[in-house]
mmCIF file of C-alpha atoms in Angstrom:
data_model
loop_
_atom_site.group_PDB
_atom_site.id
_atom_site.type_symbol
_atom_site.label_atom_id
_atom_site.label_comp_id
_atom_site.label_asym_id
_atom_site.label_seq_id
_atom_site.Cartn_x
_atom_site.Cartn_y
_atom_site.Cartn_z
ATOM 1 C CA UNK A 262 -11.689 -62.048 49.975
ATOM 2 C CA UNK A 263 -12.363 -58.595 51.442
ATOM 3 C CA UNK A 264 -12.121 -55.172 49.850
ATOM 4 C CA UNK A 265 -8.860 -54.314 51.635
ATOM 5 C CA UNK A 266 -7.098 -57.348 50.213
ATOM 6 C CA UNK A 267 -8.394 -56.592 46.739
ATOM 7 C CA UNK A 268 -7.296 -52.962 46.908
ATOM 8 C CA UNK A 269 -3.883 -53.898 48.295
ATOM 9 C CA UNK A 270 -3.170 -56.157 45.356
ATOM 10 C CA UNK A 271 -4.480 -53.628 42.834
ATOM 11 C CA UNK A 272 -2.303 -50.944 44.383
ATOM 12 C CA UNK A 273 0.786 -52.954 43.516
ATOM 13 C CA UNK A 274 -0.411 -53.917 40.071
ATOM 14 C CA UNK A 275 2.699 -52.543 38.343
ATOM 15 C CA UNK A 276 4.770 -55.144 40.183
ATOM 16 C CA UNK A 277 2.593 -58.128 39.392
ATOM 17 C CA UNK A 278 4.311 -60.631 37.098
ATOM 18 C CA UNK A 279 1.144 -60.919 35.024
ATOM 19 C CA UNK A 280 1.204 -57.299 33.836
ATOM 20 C CA UNK A 281 2.097 -57.066 30.140
ATOM 21 C CA UNK A 282 5.371 -55.238 29.386
ATOM 22 C CA UNK A 283 3.722 -52.734 27.036
ATOM 23 C CA UNK A 284 1.317 -51.632 29.785
ATOM 24 C CA UNK A 285 4.108 -51.353 32.347
ATOM 25 C CA UNK A 286 6.069 -49.212 29.913
ATOM 26 C CA UNK A 287 3.133 -46.918 29.191
ATOM 27 C CA UNK A 288 2.264 -46.474 32.852
ATOM 28 C CA UNK A 289 5.690 -44.981 33.574
ATOM 29 C CA UNK A 290 4.841 -42.244 31.083
ATOM 30 C CA UNK A 291 1.182 -41.546 31.788
ATOM 31 C CA UNK A 292 1.506 -41.716 35.575
ATOM 32 C CA UNK A 293 3.636 -38.577 35.540
ATOM 33 C CA UNK A 294 1.149 -35.761 36.275
ATOM 34 C CA UNK A 295 3.333 -33.185 34.491
ATOM 35 C CA UNK A 296 3.947 -35.203 31.356
ATOM 36 C CA UNK A 297 3.815 -33.019 28.248
ATOM 37 C CA UNK A 298 2.213 -33.714 24.910
ATOM 38 C CA UNK A 299 5.691 -33.560 23.342
ATOM 39 C CA UNK A 300 7.045 -36.210 25.685
ATOM 40 C CA UNK A 301 4.159 -38.542 24.919
ATOM 41 C CA UNK A 302 4.567 -37.898 21.188
ATOM 42 C CA UNK A 303 8.271 -38.793 21.381
ATOM 43 C CA UNK A 304 7.504 -41.870 23.433
ATOM 44 C CA UNK A 305 4.895 -43.146 20.986
ATOM 45 C CA UNK A 306 6.998 -42.287 17.931
ATOM 46 C CA UNK A 307 9.901 -44.311 19.288
ATOM 47 C CA UNK A 308 7.786 -47.448 19.340
ATOM 48 C CA UNK A 309 6.591 -48.743 15.962
ATOM 49 C CA UNK A 310 3.851 -50.984 17.397
ATOM 50 C CA UNK A 311 2.399 -48.167 19.479
ATOM 51 C CA UNK A 312 2.614 -45.783 16.538
ATOM 52 C CA UNK A 313 0.779 -48.241 14.295
ATOM 53 C CA UNK A 314 -1.924 -48.848 16.871
ATOM 54 C CA UNK A 315 -2.513 -45.192 17.657
ATOM 55 C CA UNK A 316 -2.734 -44.295 13.962
ATOM 56 C CA UNK A 317 -4.989 -47.251 13.291
ATOM 57 C CA UNK A 318 -7.260 -46.158 16.099
ATOM 58 C CA UNK A 319 -7.517 -42.471 15.105
ATOM 59 C CA UNK A 320 -8.142 -43.445 11.493
ATOM 60 C CA UNK A 321 -10.710 -46.061 12.434
ATOM 61 C CA UNK A 322 -14.475 -45.654 12.113
ATOM 62 C CA UNK A 323 -14.563 -45.339 15.914
ATOM 63 C CA UNK A 324 -13.695 -41.655 15.436
ATOM 64 C CA UNK A 325 -14.779 -41.055 11.902
ATOM 65 C CA UNK A 326 -12.398 -38.134 11.322
ATOM 66 C CA UNK A 327 -12.497 -36.994 7.720
ATOM 67 C CA UNK A 328 -9.232 -37.454 5.820
ATOM 68 C CA UNK A 329 -6.236 -39.433 6.824
ATOM 69 C CA UNK A 330 -4.114 -38.803 9.918
ATOM 70 C CA UNK A 331 -0.672 -40.082 9.051
ATOM 71 C CA UNK A 332 1.609 -38.860 11.841
ATOM 72 C CA UNK A 333 1.621 -39.273 15.593
ATOM 73 C CA UNK A 334 2.122 -35.528 15.914
ATOM 74 C CA UNK A 335 -1.036 -34.791 13.992
ATOM 75 C CA UNK A 336 -3.009 -37.357 16.012
ATOM 76 C CA UNK A 337 -1.830 -35.770 19.262
ATOM 77 C CA UNK A 338 -2.865 -32.287 18.169
ATOM 78 C CA UNK A 339 -6.327 -33.425 17.100
ATOM 79 C CA UNK A 340 -7.044 -35.481 20.196
ATOM 80 C CA UNK A 341 -5.302 -33.507 22.945
ATOM 81 C CA UNK A 342 -3.346 -34.739 25.957
ATOM 82 C CA UNK A 343 -6.162 -36.355 27.948
ATOM 83 C CA UNK A 344 -7.638 -38.324 25.092
ATOM 84 C CA UNK A 345 -4.166 -39.428 24.010
ATOM 85 C CA UNK A 346 -3.322 -40.706 27.490
ATOM 86 C CA UNK A 347 -6.577 -42.648 27.504
ATOM 87 C CA UNK A 348 -6.040 -43.972 24.025
ATOM 88 C CA UNK A 349 -2.542 -45.166 24.945
ATOM 89 C CA UNK A 350 -3.969 -47.104 27.838
ATOM 90 C CA UNK A 351 -6.660 -48.497 25.550
ATOM 91 C CA UNK A 352 -4.266 -49.774 22.907
ATOM 92 C CA UNK A 353 -1.919 -51.186 25.542
ATOM 93 C CA UNK A 354 -4.573 -53.385 27.121
ATOM 94 C CA UNK A 355 -5.687 -54.548 23.686
ATOM 95 C CA UNK A 356 -3.565 -57.730 23.963
ATOM 96 C CA UNK A 357 -4.923 -58.773 27.341
ATOM 97 C CA UNK A 358 -8.443 -58.131 26.172
ATOM 98 C CA UNK A 359 -7.823 -60.226 23.072
ATOM 99 C CA UNK A 360 -6.172 -63.063 24.974
ATOM 100 C CA UNK A 361 -7.924 -63.202 28.313
ATOM 101 C CA UNK A 362 -11.406 -62.009 27.578
ATOM 102 C CA UNK A 363 -12.344 -62.604 23.984
ATOM 103 C CA UNK A 364 -14.883 -60.031 22.870
ATOM 104 C CA UNK A 365 -14.124 -57.361 25.476
ATOM 105 C CA UNK A 366 -12.213 -55.304 22.913
ATOM 106 C CA UNK A 367 -15.183 -55.356 20.524
ATOM 107 C CA UNK A 368 -17.541 -54.424 23.342
ATOM 108 C CA UNK A 369 -15.228 -51.557 24.311
ATOM 109 C CA UNK A 370 -14.953 -50.325 20.724
ATOM 110 C CA UNK A 371 -18.696 -50.348 20.185
ATOM 111 C CA UNK A 372 -19.240 -48.520 23.481
ATOM 112 C CA UNK A 373 -16.714 -45.924 22.288
ATOM 113 C CA UNK A 374 -18.644 -45.541 19.023
ATOM 114 C CA UNK A 375 -21.988 -45.125 20.808
ATOM 115 C CA UNK A 376 -20.417 -42.617 23.230
ATOM 116 C CA UNK A 377 -19.086 -40.511 20.365
ATOM 117 C CA UNK A 378 -22.417 -40.508 18.533
ATOM 118 C CA UNK A 379 -24.418 -39.585 21.653
ATOM 119 C CA UNK A 380 -21.924 -36.832 22.557
ATOM 120 C CA UNK A 381 -22.320 -35.364 19.103
ATOM 121 C CA UNK A 382 -26.082 -35.541 19.428
ATOM 122 C CA UNK A 383 -25.890 -33.691 22.731
ATOM 123 C CA UNK A 384 -23.506 -31.214 21.044
ATOM 124 C CA UNK A 385 -20.823 -31.640 23.677
ATOM 125 C CA UNK A 386 -17.466 -29.968 22.988
ATOM 126 C CA UNK A 387 -15.140 -32.985 23.112
ATOM 127 C CA UNK A 388 -16.825 -36.155 21.829
ATOM 128 C CA UNK A 389 -13.410 -37.848 21.447
ATOM 129 C CA UNK A 390 -12.697 -37.641 25.170
ATOM 130 C CA UNK A 391 -16.082 -39.064 26.090
ATOM 131 C CA UNK A 392 -15.566 -41.753 23.502
ATOM 132 C CA UNK A 393 -12.314 -42.680 25.274
ATOM 133 C CA UNK A 394 -14.417 -43.014 28.427
ATOM 134 C CA UNK A 395 -16.494 -45.563 26.512
ATOM 135 C CA UNK A 396 -13.379 -47.349 25.309
ATOM 136 C CA UNK A 397 -11.956 -47.595 28.839
ATOM 137 C CA UNK A 398 -15.113 -48.050 30.923
ATOM 138 C CA UNK A 399 -14.366 -51.738 31.517
ATOM 139 C CA UNK A 400 -10.643 -51.290 32.206
ATOM 140 C CA UNK A 401 -11.416 -52.587 35.717
ATOM 141 C CA UNK A 402 -12.152 -56.009 34.203
ATOM 142 C CA UNK A 403 -8.694 -56.071 32.646
ATOM 143 C CA UNK A 404 -7.229 -55.160 36.033
ATOM 144 C CA UNK A 405 -9.215 -57.974 37.670
ATOM 145 C CA UNK A 406 -7.871 -60.415 35.110
ATOM 146 C CA UNK A 407 -4.295 -59.268 35.742
ATOM 147 C CA UNK A 408 -4.667 -59.362 39.513
ATOM 148 C CA UNK A 409 -7.103 -62.248 40.115
ATOM 149 C CA UNK A 410 -7.160 -64.346 36.986
ATOM 150 C CA UNK A 411 -8.595 -67.580 38.440
ATOM 151 C CA UNK A 412 -11.143 -66.044 40.779
ATOM 152 C CA UNK A 413 -12.348 -63.702 38.050
ATOM 153 C CA UNK A 414 -12.704 -66.474 35.466
ATOM 154 C CA UNK A 415 -14.890 -68.389 37.914
ATOM 155 C CA UNK A 416 -17.079 -65.337 38.385
ATOM 156 C CA UNK A 417 -17.442 -64.906 34.630
ATOM 157 C CA UNK A 418 -18.501 -68.525 34.288
ATOM 158 C CA UNK A 419 -21.159 -68.150 36.968
ATOM 159 C CA UNK A 420 -23.088 -65.315 35.286
ATOM 160 C CA UNK A 421 -25.326 -67.516 33.089
ATOM 161 C CA UNK A 422 -25.856 -70.148 35.703
ATOM 162 C CA UNK A 423 -26.889 -67.612 38.358
ATOM 163 C CA UNK A 424 -28.791 -65.503 35.820
ATOM 164 C CA UNK A 425 -27.332 -62.485 37.574
ATOM 165 C CA UNK A 426 -25.518 -59.320 36.591
ATOM 166 C CA UNK A 427 -21.748 -59.609 36.590
ATOM 167 C CA UNK A 428 -21.321 -56.462 38.675
ATOM 168 C CA UNK A 429 -23.599 -57.933 41.374
ATOM 169 C CA UNK A 430 -21.593 -61.143 41.568
ATOM 170 C CA UNK A 431 -18.388 -59.079 41.725
ATOM 171 C CA UNK A 432 -19.723 -57.153 44.689
ATOM 172 C CA UNK A 433 -20.730 -60.372 46.482
ATOM 173 C CA UNK A 434 -17.314 -61.925 45.883
ATOM 174 C CA UNK A 435 -14.890 -59.025 46.151
ATOM 175 C CA UNK A 436 -16.982 -56.408 47.920
ATOM 176 C CA UNK A 437 -16.262 -54.079 44.991
ATOM 177 C CA UNK A 438 -17.047 -53.975 41.266
ATOM 178 C CA UNK A 439 -14.927 -53.633 38.128
ATOM 179 C CA UNK A 440 -16.306 -50.102 37.688
ATOM 180 C CA UNK A 441 -14.912 -48.885 41.019
ATOM 181 C CA UNK A 442 -11.639 -50.735 40.481
ATOM 182 C CA UNK A 443 -11.306 -49.125 37.070
ATOM 183 C CA UNK A 444 -11.994 -45.716 38.585
ATOM 184 C CA UNK A 445 -9.448 -46.278 41.353
ATOM 185 C CA UNK A 446 -6.637 -47.214 38.958
ATOM 186 C CA UNK A 447 -7.565 -44.410 36.565
ATOM 187 C CA UNK A 448 -7.191 -41.991 39.475
ATOM 188 C CA UNK A 449 -3.924 -43.594 40.569
ATOM 189 C CA UNK A 450 -2.613 -43.224 37.021
ATOM 190 C CA UNK A 451 -3.474 -39.529 37.068
ATOM 191 C CA UNK A 452 -6.261 -39.615 34.542
ATOM 192 C CA UNK A 453 -8.461 -36.510 34.500
ATOM 193 C CA UNK A 454 -11.700 -36.633 36.499
ATOM 194 C CA UNK A 455 -13.550 -36.385 33.206
ATOM 195 C CA UNK A 456 -12.412 -39.956 32.516
ATOM 196 C CA UNK A 457 -12.309 -41.197 36.103
ATOM 197 C CA UNK A 458 -15.978 -40.452 36.865
ATOM 198 C CA UNK A 459 -17.479 -42.174 33.813
ATOM 199 C CA UNK A 460 -15.323 -45.255 34.473
ATOM 200 C CA UNK A 461 -15.999 -45.311 38.218
ATOM 201 C CA UNK A 462 -19.748 -44.723 37.974
ATOM 202 C CA UNK A 463 -20.805 -46.330 34.715
ATOM 203 C CA UNK A 464 -23.091 -48.646 36.680
ATOM 204 C CA UNK A 465 -24.169 -45.948 39.171
ATOM 205 C CA UNK A 466 -24.323 -42.696 37.207
ATOM 206 C CA UNK A 467 -26.265 -40.968 39.976
ATOM 207 C CA UNK A 468 -23.078 -40.863 42.078
ATOM 208 C CA UNK A 469 -21.106 -38.773 39.602
ATOM 209 C CA UNK A 470 -20.381 -35.234 40.747
ATOM 210 C CA UNK A 471 -18.535 -33.037 38.268
ATOM 211 C CA UNK A 472 -19.052 -34.970 35.044
ATOM 212 C CA UNK A 473 -22.619 -36.162 35.212
ATOM 213 C CA UNK A 474 -23.389 -35.823 31.516
ATOM 214 C CA UNK A 475 -20.195 -37.658 30.497
ATOM 215 C CA UNK A 476 -20.947 -40.407 33.010
ATOM 216 C CA UNK A 477 -24.565 -40.710 31.859
ATOM 217 C CA UNK A 478 -23.375 -41.049 28.250
ATOM 218 C CA UNK A 479 -20.898 -43.824 29.071
ATOM 219 C CA UNK A 480 -23.552 -45.566 31.197
ATOM 220 C CA UNK A 481 -25.991 -45.433 28.277
ATOM 221 C CA UNK A 482 -23.351 -46.402 25.676
ATOM 222 C CA UNK A 483 -22.513 -49.540 27.620
ATOM 223 C CA UNK A 484 -26.208 -50.441 27.710
ATOM 224 C CA UNK A 485 -26.620 -49.856 23.970
ATOM 225 C CA UNK A 486 -23.503 -51.907 23.152
ATOM 226 C CA UNK A 487 -24.792 -54.747 25.346
ATOM 227 C CA UNK A 488 -28.259 -54.445 23.819
ATOM 228 C CA UNK A 489 -26.911 -54.595 20.275
ATOM 229 C CA UNK A 490 -24.957 -57.696 21.338
ATOM 230 C CA UNK A 491 -21.540 -56.684 20.019
ATOM 231 C CA UNK A 492 -18.579 -58.557 21.504
ATOM 232 C CA UNK A 493 -18.557 -60.005 24.995
ATOM 233 C CA UNK A 494 -18.155 -58.046 28.209
ATOM 234 C CA UNK A 495 -18.881 -60.824 30.689
ATOM 235 C CA UNK A 496 -22.329 -59.317 31.173
ATOM 236 C CA UNK A 497 -25.035 -61.549 29.680
ATOM 237 C CA UNK A 498 -28.023 -59.372 30.500
ATOM 238 C CA UNK A 499 -28.710 -55.762 29.613
ATOM 239 C CA UNK A 500 -28.839 -53.712 32.822
ATOM 240 C CA UNK A 501 -31.630 -51.151 33.203
ATOM 241 C CA UNK A 502 -30.834 -47.591 32.354
ATOM 242 C CA UNK A 503 -30.677 -45.603 35.573
ATOM 243 C CA UNK A 504 -33.399 -43.023 35.902
ATOM 244 C CA UNK A 505 -30.855 -40.322 36.707
ATOM 245 C CA UNK A 506 -29.098 -40.856 33.371
ATOM 246 C CA UNK A 507 -32.372 -41.208 31.475
ATOM 247 C CA UNK A 508 -33.644 -37.872 32.808
ATOM 248 C CA UNK A 509 -30.340 -36.136 32.190
ATOM 249 C CA UNK A 510 -29.921 -37.367 28.613
ATOM 250 C CA UNK A 511 -33.534 -36.623 27.634
ATOM 251 C CA UNK A 512 -33.283 -38.647 24.427
ATOM 252 C CA UNK A 513 -36.418 -39.165 22.411
ATOM 253 C CA UNK A 514 -37.304 -42.481 20.797
ATOM 254 C CA UNK A 515 -36.324 -41.062 17.378
ATOM 255 C CA UNK A 516 -32.939 -40.029 18.768
ATOM 256 C CA UNK A 517 -32.227 -43.545 20.002
ATOM 257 C CA UNK A 518 -33.337 -44.995 16.687
ATOM 258 C CA UNK A 519 -30.905 -42.656 14.907
ATOM 259 C CA UNK A 520 -28.101 -43.560 17.305
ATOM 260 C CA UNK A 521 -28.500 -47.273 16.537
ATOM 261 C CA UNK A 522 -28.623 -46.524 12.827
ATOM 262 C CA UNK A 523 -25.587 -44.264 12.843
ATOM 263 C CA UNK A 524 -23.551 -46.762 14.884
ATOM 264 C CA UNK A 525 -24.215 -49.696 12.572
ATOM 265 C CA UNK A 526 -21.585 -48.994 9.919
ATOM 266 C CA UNK A 527 -18.722 -47.918 12.206
ATOM 267 C CA UNK A 528 -19.373 -50.950 14.415
ATOM 268 C CA UNK A 529 -19.161 -53.477 11.605
ATOM 269 C CA UNK A 530 -16.214 -51.670 9.980
ATOM 270 C CA UNK A 531 -14.176 -51.340 13.147
ATOM 271 C CA UNK A 532 -14.600 -55.050 13.777
ATOM 272 C CA UNK A 533 -12.979 -55.725 10.453
ATOM 273 C CA UNK A 534 -10.123 -53.260 10.982
ATOM 274 C CA UNK A 535 -9.105 -54.676 14.311
ATOM 275 C CA UNK A 536 -9.664 -58.356 13.701
ATOM 276 C CA UNK A 537 -7.082 -58.261 10.939
ATOM 277 C CA UNK A 538 -4.598 -56.686 13.332
ATOM 278 C CA UNK A 539 -0.818 -56.831 12.886
ATOM 279 C CA UNK B 34 -23.949 -51.875 -1.279
ATOM 280 C CA UNK B 35 -21.335 -53.218 1.118
ATOM 281 C CA UNK B 36 -18.004 -51.894 2.300
ATOM 282 C CA UNK B 37 -15.114 -54.337 2.105
ATOM 283 C CA UNK B 38 -11.408 -54.104 2.837
ATOM 284 C CA UNK B 39 -9.189 -54.133 -0.232
ATOM 285 C CA UNK B 40 -7.717 -57.551 0.583
ATOM 286 C CA UNK B 41 -11.227 -59.031 0.235
ATOM 287 C CA UNK B 42 -11.735 -57.465 -3.203
ATOM 288 C CA UNK B 43 -12.086 -59.798 -6.179
ATOM 289 C CA UNK B 44 -12.089 -59.285 -9.919
ATOM 290 C CA UNK B 45 -15.638 -58.919 -11.253
ATOM 291 C CA UNK B 46 -17.010 -57.014 -8.234
ATOM 292 C CA UNK B 47 -18.752 -53.788 -9.153
ATOM 293 C CA UNK B 48 -17.700 -50.507 -7.521
ATOM 294 C CA UNK B 49 -20.727 -48.611 -6.139
ATOM 295 C CA UNK B 50 -19.077 -45.498 -4.717
ATOM 296 C CA UNK B 51 -16.234 -43.430 -6.222
ATOM 297 C CA UNK B 52 -12.837 -44.499 -4.902
ATOM 298 C CA UNK B 53 -10.789 -41.434 -3.962
ATOM 299 C CA UNK B 54 -7.088 -41.118 -3.161
ATOM 300 C CA UNK B 55 -5.572 -39.309 -0.187
ATOM 301 C CA UNK B 56 -5.859 -35.979 -1.973
ATOM 302 C CA UNK B 57 -9.560 -36.566 -2.555
ATOM 303 C CA UNK B 58 -9.280 -37.181 -6.302
ATOM 304 C CA UNK B 59 -11.484 -39.841 -7.873
ATOM 305 C CA UNK B 60 -9.289 -42.730 -9.013
ATOM 306 C CA UNK B 61 -12.012 -45.240 -9.845
ATOM 307 C CA UNK B 62 -15.513 -43.986 -10.588
ATOM 308 C CA UNK B 63 -18.635 -45.745 -9.355
ATOM 309 C CA UNK B 64 -19.981 -48.307 -11.813
ATOM 310 C CA UNK B 65 -16.588 -49.711 -12.870
ATOM 311 C CA UNK B 66 -15.970 -53.444 -12.537
ATOM 312 C CA UNK B 67 -12.854 -54.535 -10.625
ATOM 313 C CA UNK B 68 -10.010 -56.340 -12.384
ATOM 314 C CA UNK B 69 -6.938 -57.932 -10.828
ATOM 315 C CA UNK B 70 -4.685 -55.150 -12.061
ATOM 316 C CA UNK B 71 -7.059 -52.491 -10.710
ATOM 317 C CA UNK B 72 -7.074 -54.193 -7.291
ATOM 318 C CA UNK B 73 -3.253 -54.207 -7.291
ATOM 319 C CA UNK B 74 -3.218 -50.539 -8.207
ATOM 320 C CA UNK B 75 -5.617 -49.653 -5.387
ATOM 321 C CA UNK B 76 -3.588 -51.632 -2.838
ATOM 322 C CA UNK B 77 -0.472 -49.790 -3.926
ATOM 323 C CA UNK B 78 -2.259 -46.484 -3.436
ATOM 324 C CA UNK B 79 -3.019 -47.480 0.173
ATOM 325 C CA UNK B 80 -6.752 -47.534 -0.406
ATOM 326 C CA UNK B 81 -8.064 -49.591 2.510
ATOM 327 C CA UNK B 82 -11.772 -49.927 1.806
ATOM 328 C CA UNK B 83 -14.024 -49.889 -1.216
ATOM 329 C CA UNK B 84 -17.766 -50.051 -1.658
ATOM 330 C CA UNK B 85 -19.075 -52.784 -3.928
ATOM 331 C CA UNK B 86 -22.419 -54.249 -4.935
ATOM 332 C CA UNK B 87 -23.781 -56.880 -2.621
ATOM 333 C CA UNK B 88 -25.612 -57.752 0.560
ATOM 334 C CA UNK B 89 -24.061 -57.858 3.976
ATOM 335 C CA UNK B 90 -23.813 -61.324 5.530
ATOM 336 C CA UNK B 91 -26.330 -61.095 8.314
ATOM 337 C CA UNK B 92 -27.000 -63.893 10.791
ATOM 338 C CA UNK B 93 -30.493 -65.464 10.633
ATOM 339 C CA UNK B 94 -33.038 -62.929 11.815
ATOM 340 C CA UNK B 95 -34.740 -65.330 14.254
ATOM 341 C CA UNK B 96 -31.387 -65.893 15.942
ATOM 342 C CA UNK B 97 -30.836 -62.164 16.373
ATOM 343 C CA UNK B 98 -34.286 -61.641 17.876
ATOM 344 C CA UNK B 99 -33.907 -64.617 20.202
ATOM 345 C CA UNK B 100 -30.611 -63.107 21.390
ATOM 346 C CA UNK B 101 -32.275 -59.772 22.125
ATOM 347 C CA UNK B 102 -35.052 -61.517 24.066
ATOM 348 C CA UNK B 103 -32.504 -63.345 26.200
ATOM 349 C CA UNK B 104 -30.292 -60.312 26.815
ATOM 350 C CA UNK B 105 -33.267 -58.210 27.927
ATOM 351 C CA UNK B 106 -34.570 -60.958 30.205
ATOM 352 C CA UNK B 107 -33.963 -58.961 33.385
ATOM 353 C CA UNK B 108 -35.208 -55.606 32.130
ATOM 354 C CA UNK B 109 -38.581 -54.620 33.567
ATOM 355 C CA UNK B 110 -38.617 -50.807 33.587
ATOM 356 C CA UNK B 111 -40.262 -48.695 30.888
ATOM 357 C CA UNK B 112 -37.172 -46.836 29.519
ATOM 358 C CA UNK B 113 -35.133 -50.039 29.098
ATOM 359 C CA UNK B 114 -38.091 -51.779 27.462
ATOM 360 C CA UNK B 115 -38.412 -48.793 25.140
ATOM 361 C CA UNK B 116 -34.744 -49.238 24.161
ATOM 362 C CA UNK B 117 -35.516 -52.882 23.418
ATOM 363 C CA UNK B 118 -38.474 -51.940 21.224
ATOM 364 C CA UNK B 119 -36.398 -49.387 19.304
ATOM 365 C CA UNK B 120 -33.592 -51.912 18.846
ATOM 366 C CA UNK B 121 -36.042 -54.462 17.457
ATOM 367 C CA UNK B 122 -37.373 -52.036 14.897
ATOM 368 C CA UNK B 123 -33.780 -51.071 14.014
ATOM 369 C CA UNK B 124 -32.880 -54.740 13.416
ATOM 370 C CA UNK B 125 -36.076 -55.171 11.378
ATOM 371 C CA UNK B 126 -34.826 -52.339 9.111
ATOM 372 C CA UNK B 127 -31.471 -54.068 8.573
ATOM 373 C CA UNK B 128 -33.203 -57.068 7.035
ATOM 374 C CA UNK B 129 -35.339 -55.065 4.613
#
């Protein structure tokens, strides 16, 4: 299969029979570049499952907001339009992650937790948005499962046997990796560059242009989540941290120790919240 | 001390951290022992988690360390090996 064929199928993903209805429904809303916060609020409020999932997510240890957020309106105000769009996408792929790639949701959640903690440590202004980058960094894998279920399952099975990185096998097979595919769809769905770059370059942070720090954080969060061994992302081996990200983040050994420590409770708590879902 | 969801609570467990309601008021003080009626009351108040006495169920330590060894099999560079070392000391702490 060559890159053109892969991209052609991904481009028509909304029309594939394998796309879940909830995702199709959400895409019609978030794809609109002029969509307002009010319109998204109304859309979410009209759907009880979406409402429950969004509230569950904002009240989960992934974000660690103090106090309870009990309305969609309140959640929207706290998170802002971009994070809400990302979160909607996250909760709408939850089912596919749960069904088609057991463990990917847990890996995504723990990456989101690490991303939030590192962003706070670096005193960045919007840790929630970067955390959404962590939550969605592997969205390309979900897309691959929707578009190429059989081929992708074979690739996943070959990781241990080849003792290779998943993203390397993807490149050999498809000529492109899940990171780039995720970035391409995020762009197509009108996500802000602040989310597109971390998704697109989470395996090659040195290629990011405008959001280098955000990308470096998501790159590092993925590595920490893999290292800690939470969930399953298809990747069996921890990839090396890229020197570009390492230099940019400038984290000391004590910082990393604190990050692991701080992540421990939210990671085990969020597992419990979402395993007992619905 | 462990944190458990209210549906896992059982009579006889000892509360180790004040349980507060949505307004922030203490409804059950630390030190109290749970009873069935207290658990019902807390569920009705939409309390989701409580902290009780106990040890977290951790997998065998050797298993965890073997997993780390395997996952880091391909890492050869100094920063990634440093992350591995820090993770190992973090895991060591969890078992203390």
